[in-house]
PDB file of C-alpha atoms in Angstrom:
ATOM      1  CA  MET A 209      12.104 -55.402  40.880  1.00 93.00           C
ATOM      2  CA  LYS A 210      13.050 -53.663  44.088  1.00 95.00           C
ATOM      3  CA  LYS A 211      13.154 -55.953  47.148  1.00 97.00           C
ATOM      4  CA  LEU A 212      11.708 -54.856  50.500  1.00 98.00           C
ATOM      5  CA  GLU A 213      14.506 -54.537  53.048  1.00 97.00           C
ATOM      6  CA  SER A 214      12.748 -53.313  56.190  1.00 97.00           C
ATOM      7  CA  MET A 215       9.403 -52.379  57.743  1.00 97.00           C
ATOM      8  CA  GLU A 216      10.609 -48.765  57.829  1.00 97.00           C
ATOM      9  CA  GLN A 217      11.174 -48.945  54.052  1.00 97.00           C
ATOM     10  CA  PHE A 218       7.682 -50.374  53.580  1.00 98.00           C
ATOM     11  CA  GLU A 219       6.164 -47.486  55.502  1.00 97.00           C
ATOM     12  CA  GLU A 220       8.207 -44.914  53.496  1.00 97.00           C
ATOM     13  CA  LEU A 221       7.316 -46.478  50.124  1.00 97.00           C
ATOM     14  CA  LYS A 222       3.651 -46.907  51.036  1.00 96.00           C
ATOM     15  CA  ALA A 223       3.435 -43.247  52.152  1.00 97.00           C
ATOM     16  CA  GLU A 224       4.860 -41.611  49.060  1.00 96.00           C
ATOM     17  CA  GLY A 225       4.493 -42.358  45.380  1.00 96.00           C
ATOM     18  CA  LYS A 226       2.806 -45.165  43.506  1.00 97.00           C
ATOM     19  CA  HIS A 227       3.844 -48.643  44.559  1.00 98.00           C
ATOM     20  CA  ILE A 228       2.628 -52.198  43.983  1.00 98.00           C
ATOM     21  CA  PHE A 229       3.814 -54.651  46.559  1.00 98.00           C
ATOM     22  CA  LEU A 230       4.146 -58.268  45.382  1.00 98.00           C
ATOM     23  CA  PHE A 231       3.899 -60.739  48.260  1.00 97.00           C
ATOM     24  CA  SER A 232       5.733 -63.910  47.301  1.00 96.00           C
ATOM     25  CA  ALA A 233       8.167 -66.609  48.440  1.00 96.00           C
ATOM     26  CA  ASP A 234      10.969 -68.582  46.847  1.00 94.00           C
ATOM     27  CA  TRP A 235       9.276 -71.934  47.520  1.00 96.00           C
ATOM     28  CA  CYS A 236       5.927 -70.936  45.985  1.00 94.00           C
ATOM     29  CA  GLY A 237       5.310 -72.593  42.586  1.00 94.00           C
ATOM     30  CA  ASP A 238       2.598 -70.141  41.551  1.00 94.00           C
ATOM     31  CA  CYS A 239       4.924 -67.300  42.434  1.00 94.00           C
ATOM     32  CA  ARG A 240       7.676 -68.731  40.193  1.00 95.00           C
ATOM     33  CA  PHE A 241       5.047 -69.055  37.432  1.00 96.00           C
ATOM     34  CA  ILE A 242       4.736 -65.231  37.178  1.00 96.00           C
ATOM     35  CA  ASP A 243       8.501 -64.537  37.290  1.00 95.00           C
ATOM     36  CA  PRO A 244       9.092 -64.780  33.510  1.00 96.00           C
ATOM     37  CA  PHE A 245       6.523 -62.097  32.600  1.00 97.00           C
ATOM     38  CA  MET A 246       6.773 -59.734  35.574  1.00 97.00           C
ATOM     39  CA  PRO A 247       9.572 -57.617  33.950  1.00 97.00           C
ATOM     40  CA  GLU A 248       7.194 -56.997  31.020  1.00 97.00           C
ATOM     41  CA  VAL A 249       4.397 -55.994  33.427  1.00 97.00           C
ATOM     42  CA  GLU A 250       6.764 -53.687  35.277  1.00 97.00           C
ATOM     43  CA  GLU A 251       7.858 -52.047  32.016  1.00 97.00           C
ATOM     44  CA  LYS A 252       4.264 -51.633  30.827  1.00 97.00           C
ATOM     45  CA  TYR A 253       3.222 -49.934  34.105  1.00 97.00           C
ATOM     46  CA  ALA A 254       6.340 -47.895  34.734  1.00 96.00           C
ATOM     47  CA  ASP A 255       4.369 -45.231  36.653  1.00 95.00           C
ATOM     48  CA  TYR A 256       4.322 -47.774  39.496  1.00 97.00           C
ATOM     49  CA  THR A 257       7.354 -49.059  41.411  1.00 97.00           C
ATOM     50  CA  PHE A 258       6.989 -52.760  41.986  1.00 98.00           C
ATOM     51  CA  VAL A 259       8.357 -54.046  45.304  1.00 98.00           C
ATOM     52  CA  TYR A 260       8.976 -57.728  46.122  1.00 98.00           C
ATOM     53  CA  VAL A 261       7.952 -58.677  49.673  1.00 98.00           C
ATOM     54  CA  ASP A 262       9.226 -62.033  50.899  1.00 97.00           C
ATOM     55  CA  ARG A 263       6.297 -63.545  52.733  1.00 96.00           C
ATOM     56  CA  ASP A 264       8.452 -65.586  55.072  1.00 96.00           C
ATOM     57  CA  GLN A 265      10.611 -62.629  56.021  1.00 97.00           C
ATOM     58  CA  TYR A 266       7.646 -60.312  56.565  1.00 97.00           C
ATOM     59  CA  ILE A 267       4.972 -62.633  57.927  1.00 96.00           C
ATOM     60  CA  ASP A 268       3.821 -59.999  60.458  1.00 96.00           C
ATOM     61  CA  LEU A 269       3.261 -57.531  57.597  1.00 97.00           C
ATOM     62  CA  CYS A 270       1.251 -60.162  55.698  1.00 96.00           C
ATOM     63  CA  VAL A 271      -0.939 -60.717  58.791  1.00 96.00           C
ATOM     64  CA  GLN A 272      -1.337 -56.946  59.279  1.00 96.00           C
ATOM     65  CA  LEU A 273      -2.498 -56.547  55.655  1.00 96.00           C
ATOM     66  CA  ASP A 274      -4.593 -59.750  55.561  1.00 94.00           C
ATOM     67  CA  VAL A 275      -2.372 -61.396  52.917  1.00 95.00           C
ATOM     68  CA  PHE A 276      -2.867 -65.093  53.499  1.00 90.00           C
ATOM     69  CA  GLY A 277      -2.325 -66.391  49.978  1.00 92.00           C
ATOM     70  CA  ILE A 278       0.561 -65.781  47.555  1.00 94.00           C
ATOM     71  CA  PRO A 279       1.355 -64.468  45.058  1.00 96.00           C
ATOM     72  CA  SER A 280      -0.626 -61.370  45.982  1.00 96.00           C
ATOM     73  CA  PHE A 281      -0.461 -57.711  45.017  1.00 97.00           C
ATOM     74  CA  ILE A 282      -1.445 -54.556  46.868  1.00 98.00           C
ATOM     75  CA  GLY A 283      -1.266 -51.126  45.254  1.00 97.00           C
ATOM     76  CA  PHE A 284      -0.696 -47.900  47.211  1.00 97.00           C
ATOM     77  CA  GLU A 285      -0.473 -44.257  46.269  1.00 97.00           C
ATOM     78  CA  ASP A 286       0.680 -41.662  48.752  1.00 97.00           C
ATOM     79  CA  GLY A 287      -0.374 -43.739  51.763  1.00 96.00           C
ATOM     80  CA  LYS A 288      -3.778 -44.757  50.409  1.00 96.00           C
ATOM     81  CA  GLU A 289      -4.506 -48.347  49.401  1.00 96.00           C
ATOM     82  CA  LEU A 290      -5.712 -48.301  45.783  1.00 97.00           C
ATOM     83  CA  GLY A 291      -6.622 -51.961  45.545  1.00 97.00           C
ATOM     84  CA  ARG A 292      -5.535 -55.514  46.099  1.00 96.00           C
ATOM     85  CA  PHE A 293      -5.319 -58.775  44.168  1.00 96.00           C
ATOM     86  CA  VAL A 294      -4.998 -61.171  47.043  1.00 90.00           C
ATOM     87  CA  SER A 295      -5.604 -64.908  46.792  1.00 83.00           C
ATOM     88  CA  LYS A 296      -3.735 -68.174  46.797  1.00 78.00           C
ATOM     89  CA  ASP A 297      -4.556 -68.788  43.123  1.00 82.00           C
ATOM     90  CA  ARG A 298      -2.098 -68.803  40.262  1.00 89.00           C
ATOM     91  CA  LYS A 299      -2.268 -65.510  38.397  1.00 95.00           C
ATOM     92  CA  THR A 300      -1.878 -64.920  34.675  1.00 96.00           C
ATOM     93  CA  GLN A 301      -0.172 -61.936  33.097  1.00 97.00           C
ATOM     94  CA  GLU A 302      -3.568 -60.824  31.800  1.00 96.00           C
ATOM     95  CA  GLU A 303      -5.123 -60.945  35.300  1.00 97.00           C
ATOM     96  CA  ILE A 304      -2.198 -59.001  36.800  1.00 97.00           C
ATOM     97  CA  GLU A 305      -2.370 -56.353  34.137  1.00 97.00           C
ATOM     98  CA  LYS A 306      -6.127 -56.022  34.571  1.00 97.00           C
ATOM     99  CA  PHE A 307      -5.564 -55.517  38.301  1.00 97.00           C
ATOM    100  CA  VAL A 308      -2.977 -52.817  37.717  1.00 97.00           C
ATOM    101  CA  GLU A 309      -5.241 -51.034  35.263  1.00 96.00           C
ATOM    102  CA  SER A 310      -8.112 -51.181  37.760  1.00 96.00           C
ATOM    103  CA  LEU A 311      -5.999 -49.116  40.194  1.00 95.00           C
ATOM    104  CA  SER A 312      -6.262 -46.079  37.936  1.00 83.00           C
ATOM    105  CA  ASN A 313     -10.053 -46.104  37.849  1.00 67.00           C
TER     106      ASN A 313
END
């Protein structure tokens, strides 16, 4: 998974192509829970580029996007928000895949 390196990069990625931003943190137990199956999710939905956003490093971005719980996902295509799966709850692979599929509808 690509890791966000700057706000400029976020704006560029958001503006062009299909991206899903995963808001997470190293200390978050529910975030670690999804780590083992995320490569499979990424492979299954290869038309999206998944980008890891460190919540602690990009707290201002989280506030700007109303991301107050992690792990959370926001999908964008060519500058338009397609959808979000934002909550503080633990997420299953099935729930994440259902979210990604909902972006295409």
